[in-house]
Short mmCIF file of C-alpha atoms in Angstrom, two decimals:
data_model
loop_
_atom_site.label_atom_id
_atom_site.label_comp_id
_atom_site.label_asym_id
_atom_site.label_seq_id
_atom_site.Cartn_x
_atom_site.Cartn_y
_atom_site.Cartn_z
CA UNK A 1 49.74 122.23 139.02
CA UNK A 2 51.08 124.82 141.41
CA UNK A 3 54.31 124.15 143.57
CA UNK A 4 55.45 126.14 146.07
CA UNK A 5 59.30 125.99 147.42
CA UNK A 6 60.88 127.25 150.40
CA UNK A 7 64.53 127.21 150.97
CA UNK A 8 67.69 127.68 153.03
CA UNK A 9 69.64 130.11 151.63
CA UNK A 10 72.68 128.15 149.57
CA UNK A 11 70.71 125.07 149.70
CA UNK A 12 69.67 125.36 145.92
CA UNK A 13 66.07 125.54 146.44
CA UNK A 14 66.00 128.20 143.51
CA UNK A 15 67.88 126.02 140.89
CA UNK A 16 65.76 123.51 142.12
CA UNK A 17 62.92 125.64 141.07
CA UNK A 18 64.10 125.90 137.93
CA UNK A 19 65.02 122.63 137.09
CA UNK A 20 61.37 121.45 138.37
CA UNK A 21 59.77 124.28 135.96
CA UNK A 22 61.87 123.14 132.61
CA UNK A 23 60.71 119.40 133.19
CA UNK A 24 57.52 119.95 133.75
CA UNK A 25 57.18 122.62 130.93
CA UNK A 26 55.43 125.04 133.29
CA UNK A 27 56.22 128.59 134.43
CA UNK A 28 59.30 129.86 137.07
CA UNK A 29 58.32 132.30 138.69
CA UNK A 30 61.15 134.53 140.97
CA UNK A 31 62.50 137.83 139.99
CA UNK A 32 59.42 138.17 137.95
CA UNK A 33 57.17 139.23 140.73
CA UNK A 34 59.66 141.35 141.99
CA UNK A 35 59.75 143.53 138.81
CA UNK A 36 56.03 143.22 138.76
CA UNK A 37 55.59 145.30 142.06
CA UNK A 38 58.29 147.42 141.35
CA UNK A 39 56.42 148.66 138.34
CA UNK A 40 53.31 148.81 140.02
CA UNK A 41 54.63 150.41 142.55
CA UNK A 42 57.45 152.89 141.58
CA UNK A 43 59.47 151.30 143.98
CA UNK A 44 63.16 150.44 143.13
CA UNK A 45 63.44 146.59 142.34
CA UNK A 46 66.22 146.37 145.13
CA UNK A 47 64.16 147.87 147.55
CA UNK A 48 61.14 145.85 147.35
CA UNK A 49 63.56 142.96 146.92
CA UNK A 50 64.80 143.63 150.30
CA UNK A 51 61.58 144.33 152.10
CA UNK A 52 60.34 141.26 151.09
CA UNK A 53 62.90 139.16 152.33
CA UNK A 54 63.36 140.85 155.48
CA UNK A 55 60.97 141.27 158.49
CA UNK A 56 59.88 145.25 158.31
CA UNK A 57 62.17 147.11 161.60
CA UNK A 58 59.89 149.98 163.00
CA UNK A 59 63.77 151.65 163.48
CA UNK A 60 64.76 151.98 159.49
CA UNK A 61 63.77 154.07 156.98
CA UNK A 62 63.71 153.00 153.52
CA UNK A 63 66.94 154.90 151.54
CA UNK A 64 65.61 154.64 148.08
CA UNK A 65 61.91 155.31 147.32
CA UNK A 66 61.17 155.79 143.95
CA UNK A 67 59.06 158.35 142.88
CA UNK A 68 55.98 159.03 144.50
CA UNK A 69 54.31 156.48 146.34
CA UNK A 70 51.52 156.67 148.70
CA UNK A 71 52.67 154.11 151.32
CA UNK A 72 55.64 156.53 151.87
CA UNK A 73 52.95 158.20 153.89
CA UNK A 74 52.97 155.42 156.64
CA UNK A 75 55.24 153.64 158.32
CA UNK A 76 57.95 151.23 157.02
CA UNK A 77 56.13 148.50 158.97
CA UNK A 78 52.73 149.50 156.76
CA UNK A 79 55.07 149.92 153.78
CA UNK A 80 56.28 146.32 154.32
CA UNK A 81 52.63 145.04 154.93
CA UNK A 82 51.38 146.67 151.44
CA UNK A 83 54.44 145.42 149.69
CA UNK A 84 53.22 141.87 150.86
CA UNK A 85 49.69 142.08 149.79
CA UNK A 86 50.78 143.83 146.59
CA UNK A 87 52.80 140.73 146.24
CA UNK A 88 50.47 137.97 147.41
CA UNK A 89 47.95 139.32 144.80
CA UNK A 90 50.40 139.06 141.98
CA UNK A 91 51.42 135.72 143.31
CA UNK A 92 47.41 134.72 143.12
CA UNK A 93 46.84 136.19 139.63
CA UNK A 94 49.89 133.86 137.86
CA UNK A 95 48.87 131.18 139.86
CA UNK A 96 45.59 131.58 138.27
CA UNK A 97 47.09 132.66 134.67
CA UNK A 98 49.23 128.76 134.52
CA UNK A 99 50.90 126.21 136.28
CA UNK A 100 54.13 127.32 137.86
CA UNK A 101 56.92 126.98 139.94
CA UNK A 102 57.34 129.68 142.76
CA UNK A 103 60.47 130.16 145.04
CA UNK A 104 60.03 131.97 148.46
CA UNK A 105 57.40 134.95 149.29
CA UNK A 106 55.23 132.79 151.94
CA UNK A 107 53.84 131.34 148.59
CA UNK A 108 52.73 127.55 150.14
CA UNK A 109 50.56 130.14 152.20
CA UNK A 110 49.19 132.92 150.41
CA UNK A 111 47.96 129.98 147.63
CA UNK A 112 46.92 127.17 150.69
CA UNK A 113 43.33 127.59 149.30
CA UNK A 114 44.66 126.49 145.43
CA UNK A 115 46.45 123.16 147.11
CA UNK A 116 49.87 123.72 145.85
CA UNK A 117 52.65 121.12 146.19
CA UNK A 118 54.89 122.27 148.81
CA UNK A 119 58.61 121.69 149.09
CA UNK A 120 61.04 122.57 151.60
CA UNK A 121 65.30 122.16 150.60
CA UNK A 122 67.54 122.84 152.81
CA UNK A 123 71.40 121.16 153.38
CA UNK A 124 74.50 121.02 156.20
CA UNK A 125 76.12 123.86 156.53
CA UNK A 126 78.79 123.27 155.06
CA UNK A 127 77.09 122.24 151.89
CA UNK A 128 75.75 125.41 151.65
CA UNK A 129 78.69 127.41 152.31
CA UNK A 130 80.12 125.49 149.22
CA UNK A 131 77.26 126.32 146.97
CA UNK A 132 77.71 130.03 147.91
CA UNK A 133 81.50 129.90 147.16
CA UNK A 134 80.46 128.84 143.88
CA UNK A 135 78.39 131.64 143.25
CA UNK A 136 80.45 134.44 144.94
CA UNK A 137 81.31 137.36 142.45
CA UNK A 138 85.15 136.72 142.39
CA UNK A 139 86.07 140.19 144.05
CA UNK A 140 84.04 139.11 146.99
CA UNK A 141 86.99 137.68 149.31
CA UNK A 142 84.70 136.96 152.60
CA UNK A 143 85.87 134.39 155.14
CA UNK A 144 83.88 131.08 155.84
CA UNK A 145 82.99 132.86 159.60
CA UNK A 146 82.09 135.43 157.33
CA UNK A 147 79.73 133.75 154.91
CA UNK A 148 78.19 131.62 157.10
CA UNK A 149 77.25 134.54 159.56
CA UNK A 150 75.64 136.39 156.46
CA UNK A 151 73.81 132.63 155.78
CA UNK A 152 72.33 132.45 159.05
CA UNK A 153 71.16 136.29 159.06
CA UNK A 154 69.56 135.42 155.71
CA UNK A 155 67.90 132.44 156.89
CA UNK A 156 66.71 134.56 160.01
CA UNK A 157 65.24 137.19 157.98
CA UNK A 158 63.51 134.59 155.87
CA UNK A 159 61.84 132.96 158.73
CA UNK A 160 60.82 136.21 160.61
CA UNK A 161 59.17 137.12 157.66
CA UNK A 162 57.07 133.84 157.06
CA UNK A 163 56.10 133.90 160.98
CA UNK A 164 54.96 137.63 160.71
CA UNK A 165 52.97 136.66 157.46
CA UNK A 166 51.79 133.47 158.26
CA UNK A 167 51.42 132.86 161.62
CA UNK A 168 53.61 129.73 161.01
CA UNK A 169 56.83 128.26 161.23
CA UNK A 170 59.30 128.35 158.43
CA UNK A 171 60.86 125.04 158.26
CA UNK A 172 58.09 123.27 159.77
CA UNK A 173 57.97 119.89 158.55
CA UNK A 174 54.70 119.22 158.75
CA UNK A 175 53.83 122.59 156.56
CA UNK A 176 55.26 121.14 153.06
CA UNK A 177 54.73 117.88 151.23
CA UNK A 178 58.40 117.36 151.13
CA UNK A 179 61.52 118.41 152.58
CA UNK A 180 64.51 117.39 150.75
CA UNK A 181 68.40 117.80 152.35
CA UNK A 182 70.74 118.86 149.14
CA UNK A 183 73.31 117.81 151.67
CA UNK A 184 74.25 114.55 149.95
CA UNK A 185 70.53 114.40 146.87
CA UNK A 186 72.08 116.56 143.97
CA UNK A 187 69.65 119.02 142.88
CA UNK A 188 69.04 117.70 139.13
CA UNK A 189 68.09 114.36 140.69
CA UNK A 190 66.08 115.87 143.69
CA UNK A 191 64.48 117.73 140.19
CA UNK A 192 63.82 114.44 138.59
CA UNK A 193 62.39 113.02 141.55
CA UNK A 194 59.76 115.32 142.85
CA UNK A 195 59.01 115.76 139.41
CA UNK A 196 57.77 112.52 138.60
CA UNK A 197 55.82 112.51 142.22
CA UNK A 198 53.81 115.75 140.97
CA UNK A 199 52.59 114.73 137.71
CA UNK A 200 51.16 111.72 139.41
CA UNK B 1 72.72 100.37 149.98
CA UNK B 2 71.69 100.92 153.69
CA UNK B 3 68.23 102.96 154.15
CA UNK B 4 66.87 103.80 157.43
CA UNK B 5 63.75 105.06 158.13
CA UNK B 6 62.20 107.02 160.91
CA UNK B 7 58.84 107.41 161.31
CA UNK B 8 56.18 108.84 163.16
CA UNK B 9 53.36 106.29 164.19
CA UNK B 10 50.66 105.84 161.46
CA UNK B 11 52.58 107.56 158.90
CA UNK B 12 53.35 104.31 156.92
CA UNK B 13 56.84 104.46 157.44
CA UNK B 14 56.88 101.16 157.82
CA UNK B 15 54.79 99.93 154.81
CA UNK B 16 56.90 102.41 153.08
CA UNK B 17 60.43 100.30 153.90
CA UNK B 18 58.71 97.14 152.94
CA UNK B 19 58.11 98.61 149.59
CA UNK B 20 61.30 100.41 149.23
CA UNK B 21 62.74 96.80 149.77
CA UNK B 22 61.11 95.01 147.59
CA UNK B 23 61.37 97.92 144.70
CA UNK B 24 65.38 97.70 145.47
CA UNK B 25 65.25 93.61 145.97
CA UNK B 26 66.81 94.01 149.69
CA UNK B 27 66.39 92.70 152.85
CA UNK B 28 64.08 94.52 154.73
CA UNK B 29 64.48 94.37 158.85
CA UNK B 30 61.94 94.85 161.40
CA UNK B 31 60.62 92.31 163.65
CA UNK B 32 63.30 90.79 162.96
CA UNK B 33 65.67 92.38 165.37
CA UNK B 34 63.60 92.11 167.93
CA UNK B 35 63.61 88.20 167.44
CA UNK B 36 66.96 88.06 167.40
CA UNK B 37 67.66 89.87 170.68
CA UNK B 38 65.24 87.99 172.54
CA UNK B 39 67.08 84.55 170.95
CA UNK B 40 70.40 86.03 172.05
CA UNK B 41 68.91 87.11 175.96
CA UNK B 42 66.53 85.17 176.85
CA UNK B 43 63.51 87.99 176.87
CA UNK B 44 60.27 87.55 175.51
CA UNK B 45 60.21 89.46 171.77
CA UNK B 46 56.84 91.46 173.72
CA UNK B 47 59.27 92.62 176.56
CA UNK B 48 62.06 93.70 174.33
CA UNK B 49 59.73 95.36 171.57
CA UNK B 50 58.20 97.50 174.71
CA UNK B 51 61.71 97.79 175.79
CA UNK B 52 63.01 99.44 172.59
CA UNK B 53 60.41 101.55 171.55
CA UNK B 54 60.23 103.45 175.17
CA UNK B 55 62.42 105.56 177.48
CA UNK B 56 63.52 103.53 180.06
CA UNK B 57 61.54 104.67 183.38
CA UNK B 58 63.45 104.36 186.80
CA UNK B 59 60.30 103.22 188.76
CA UNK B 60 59.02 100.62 186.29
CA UNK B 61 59.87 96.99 186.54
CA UNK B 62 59.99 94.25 183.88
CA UNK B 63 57.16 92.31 184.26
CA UNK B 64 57.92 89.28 182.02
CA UNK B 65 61.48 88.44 182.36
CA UNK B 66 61.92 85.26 180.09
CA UNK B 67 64.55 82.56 181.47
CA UNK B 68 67.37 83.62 183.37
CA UNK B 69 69.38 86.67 182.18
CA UNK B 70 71.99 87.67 183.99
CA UNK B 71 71.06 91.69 182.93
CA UNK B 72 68.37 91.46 185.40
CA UNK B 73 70.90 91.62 188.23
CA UNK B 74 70.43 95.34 187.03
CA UNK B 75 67.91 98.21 187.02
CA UNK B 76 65.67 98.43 184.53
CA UNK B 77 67.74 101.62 183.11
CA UNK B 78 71.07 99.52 182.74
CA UNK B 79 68.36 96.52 180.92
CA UNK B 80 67.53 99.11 178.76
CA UNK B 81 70.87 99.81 177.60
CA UNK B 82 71.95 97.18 177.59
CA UNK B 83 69.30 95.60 174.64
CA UNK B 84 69.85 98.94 173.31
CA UNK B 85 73.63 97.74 172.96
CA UNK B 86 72.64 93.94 171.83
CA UNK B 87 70.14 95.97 168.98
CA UNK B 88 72.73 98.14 167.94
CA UNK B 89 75.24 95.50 167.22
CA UNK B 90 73.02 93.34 165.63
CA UNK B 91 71.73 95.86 163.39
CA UNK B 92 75.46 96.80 162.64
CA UNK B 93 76.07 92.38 161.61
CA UNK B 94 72.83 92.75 159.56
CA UNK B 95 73.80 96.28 157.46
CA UNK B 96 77.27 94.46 157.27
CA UNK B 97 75.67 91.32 156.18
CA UNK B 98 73.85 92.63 152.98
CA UNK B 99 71.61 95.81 151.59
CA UNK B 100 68.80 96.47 153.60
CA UNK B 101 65.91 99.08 154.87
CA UNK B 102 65.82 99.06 158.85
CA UNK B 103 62.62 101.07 160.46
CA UNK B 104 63.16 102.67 163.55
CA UNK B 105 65.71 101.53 166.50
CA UNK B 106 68.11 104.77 166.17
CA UNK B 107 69.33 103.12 163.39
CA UNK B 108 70.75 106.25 161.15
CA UNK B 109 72.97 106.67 164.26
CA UNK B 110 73.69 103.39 164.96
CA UNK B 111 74.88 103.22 161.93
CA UNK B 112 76.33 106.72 160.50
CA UNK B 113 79.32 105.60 159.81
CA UNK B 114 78.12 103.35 156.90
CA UNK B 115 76.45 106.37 155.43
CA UNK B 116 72.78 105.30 155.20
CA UNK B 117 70.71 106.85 153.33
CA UNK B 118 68.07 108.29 155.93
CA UNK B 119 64.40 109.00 155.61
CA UNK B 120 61.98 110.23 157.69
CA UNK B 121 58.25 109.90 157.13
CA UNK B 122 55.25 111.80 158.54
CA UNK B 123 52.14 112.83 158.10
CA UNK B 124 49.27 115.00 159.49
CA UNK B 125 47.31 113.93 162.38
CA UNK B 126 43.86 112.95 160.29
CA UNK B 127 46.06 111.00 157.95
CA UNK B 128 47.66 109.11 160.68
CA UNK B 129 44.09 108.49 162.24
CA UNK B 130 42.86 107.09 159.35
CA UNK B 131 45.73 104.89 158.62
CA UNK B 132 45.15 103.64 162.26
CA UNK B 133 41.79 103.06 162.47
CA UNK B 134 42.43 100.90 158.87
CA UNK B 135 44.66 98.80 160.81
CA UNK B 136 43.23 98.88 164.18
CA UNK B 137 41.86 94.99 165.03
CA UNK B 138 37.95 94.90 164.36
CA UNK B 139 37.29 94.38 168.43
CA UNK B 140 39.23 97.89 168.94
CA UNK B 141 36.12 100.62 169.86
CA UNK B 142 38.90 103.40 170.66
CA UNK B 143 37.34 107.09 170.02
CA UNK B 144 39.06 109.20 167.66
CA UNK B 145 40.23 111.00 170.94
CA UNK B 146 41.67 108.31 172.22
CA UNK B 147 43.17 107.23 168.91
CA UNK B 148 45.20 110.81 168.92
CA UNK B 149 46.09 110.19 172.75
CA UNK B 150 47.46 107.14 171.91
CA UNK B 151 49.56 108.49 168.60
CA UNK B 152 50.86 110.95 170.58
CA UNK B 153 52.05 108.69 173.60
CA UNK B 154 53.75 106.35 171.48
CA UNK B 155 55.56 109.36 169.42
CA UNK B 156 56.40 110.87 172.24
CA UNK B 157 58.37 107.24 173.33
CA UNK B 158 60.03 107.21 169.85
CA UNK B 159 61.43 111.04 170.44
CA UNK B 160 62.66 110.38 174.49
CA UNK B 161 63.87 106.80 172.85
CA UNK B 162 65.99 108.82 170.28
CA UNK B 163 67.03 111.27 172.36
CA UNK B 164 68.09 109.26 174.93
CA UNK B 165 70.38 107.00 172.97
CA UNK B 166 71.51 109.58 170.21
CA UNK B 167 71.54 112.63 172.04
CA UNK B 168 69.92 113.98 168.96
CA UNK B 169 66.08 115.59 168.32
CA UNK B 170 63.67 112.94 166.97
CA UNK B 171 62.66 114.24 163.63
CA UNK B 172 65.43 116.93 163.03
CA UNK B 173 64.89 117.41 159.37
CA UNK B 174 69.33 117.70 159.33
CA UNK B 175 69.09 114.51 160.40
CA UNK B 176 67.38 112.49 157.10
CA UNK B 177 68.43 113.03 153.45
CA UNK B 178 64.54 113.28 152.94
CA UNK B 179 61.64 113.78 154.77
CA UNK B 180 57.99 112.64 153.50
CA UNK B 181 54.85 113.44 154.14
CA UNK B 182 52.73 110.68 153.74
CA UNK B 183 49.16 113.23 153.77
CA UNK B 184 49.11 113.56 150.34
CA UNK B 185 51.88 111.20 148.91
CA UNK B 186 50.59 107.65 148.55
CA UNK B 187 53.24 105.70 150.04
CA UNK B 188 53.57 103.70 147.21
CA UNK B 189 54.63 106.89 145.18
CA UNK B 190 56.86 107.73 147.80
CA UNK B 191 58.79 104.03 148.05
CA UNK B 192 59.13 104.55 143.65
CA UNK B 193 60.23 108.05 144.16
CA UNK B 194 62.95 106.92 146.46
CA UNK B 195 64.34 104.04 144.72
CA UNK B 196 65.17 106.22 142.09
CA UNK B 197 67.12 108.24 144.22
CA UNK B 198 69.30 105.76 146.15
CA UNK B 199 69.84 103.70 143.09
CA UNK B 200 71.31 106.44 141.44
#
């Protein structure tokens, strides 16, 4: 049992994620493979972080590198490609290890062949500008203009990245099993819900 | 408890409202509408199901046009518009009336300001196929080619229908609380899954 989500940033695809992975008893997968190429790859955790959100720029440099690392050699665009096939492999081998729940990282693709349950979550505007007040740090005093312009460049990165890695369109209905609007379906019931569908 | 349903053609969306209203023990309203308008104008139930499923074309003229109606005084643009008025306020009496599912006939916008909760089902193209040639009369010998033609035309309807009267897109996932695919979720799954979640 292997289900894939992909998200709107502040839509709470990821506590959705989790919620899913404690009722099912099966494994959450998130920051995990993050570390996991970071040690692999004596990159810094917030650098591969941010490479594999973002679509690679052939105009930036990354700041922090690590130690030494043979990619450093090429291009960031090459750097970027390696980090995703670094990932995708990881993302193969825990598919393989157990069930789990995995959030992001072009995962409905890279594991099409294993027929995972795909989920999209996304929500107004609004809604998600909530949700992201709620998790602020408390020194962070951005405007709503603010916020939602950093929302909308998030979501923008994600999808550039899942079109240059897939070929496809993020969001694309027809790509996942289920697309559920947090909008007005709380999360712990949306949980609940696809839940019981996937242990059918 | 209002749920409306959007579908695209051979996706079950329909058999999935039946369901969903027997599950929730509501009225579920279909043909129904249609039967009602022509009662109220005069037009056949054929004319007025062609007439609110399509785009109203400027060069087209009715063919069947019942008894007298005083609407036929008009083009076939202000007909349209004017059933699509008669609809709408008859699908407002029925939502006011008592609980129910209503499939198709812009009914989400019609009648937004109830709150409905709004689904929209779909599937892939094979699955749709499938479901159609199931239901296709035994004296149909369409090809599978002509089967997809077919899908398409009447989708495409469905999306100028909704656009027209709504101003919205067709299938906007912003626009439904949830949206199904119907490939690999047996609709029956999908009409237990979403009782939970409106009853809650």
């Amino acid at each position: 049992m292997i289900i894939t989500i992909g998200r709107e940033f502040g839509s709470g695809g990821r506590e959705l994620g989790r919620r899913l992975s404690e009722i099912l008893g099966i494994a959450y997968y998130d920051q995990e493979i993050i570390t996991e190429i970071a040690r692999r790859t004596d990159l810094s955790e917030r650098y591969v972080q941010e490479m594999s959100e973002k679509r690679p720029m052939y105009n930036t440099f990354p700041i922090h590198t690590g130690r030494s690392f043979y990619y450093m050699q090429n291009s960031p665009l090459n750097l970027s490609f390696s980090i995703f096939q670094e990932q995708s492999a990881i993302i193969r081998e825990m598919a393989k290890k157990s069930d789990c729940v995995i959030v992001g990282r072009c995962a409905d693709d890279v594991l099409r062949e294993s027929n995972p349950f795909r989920i999209f979550v996304y929500a107004e505007m609004e809604s998600r500008l909530k949700r992201c007040r709620q998790k602020a740090p408390k020194d962070e005093h951005l405007s709503d203009k603010e916020m939602i312009a950093n929302i909308r460049r998030i979501d923008k990165n994600r999808s550039r990245y899942y079109e240059l890695y897939t070929g496809k369109t993020w969001g694309d209905r027809l790509l996942y099993d289920l697309c559920i609007n947090t909008t007005r379906i709380p999360v712990e019931d949306a949980a609940a819900m696809t839940a019981k569908i996937v242990k059918k």
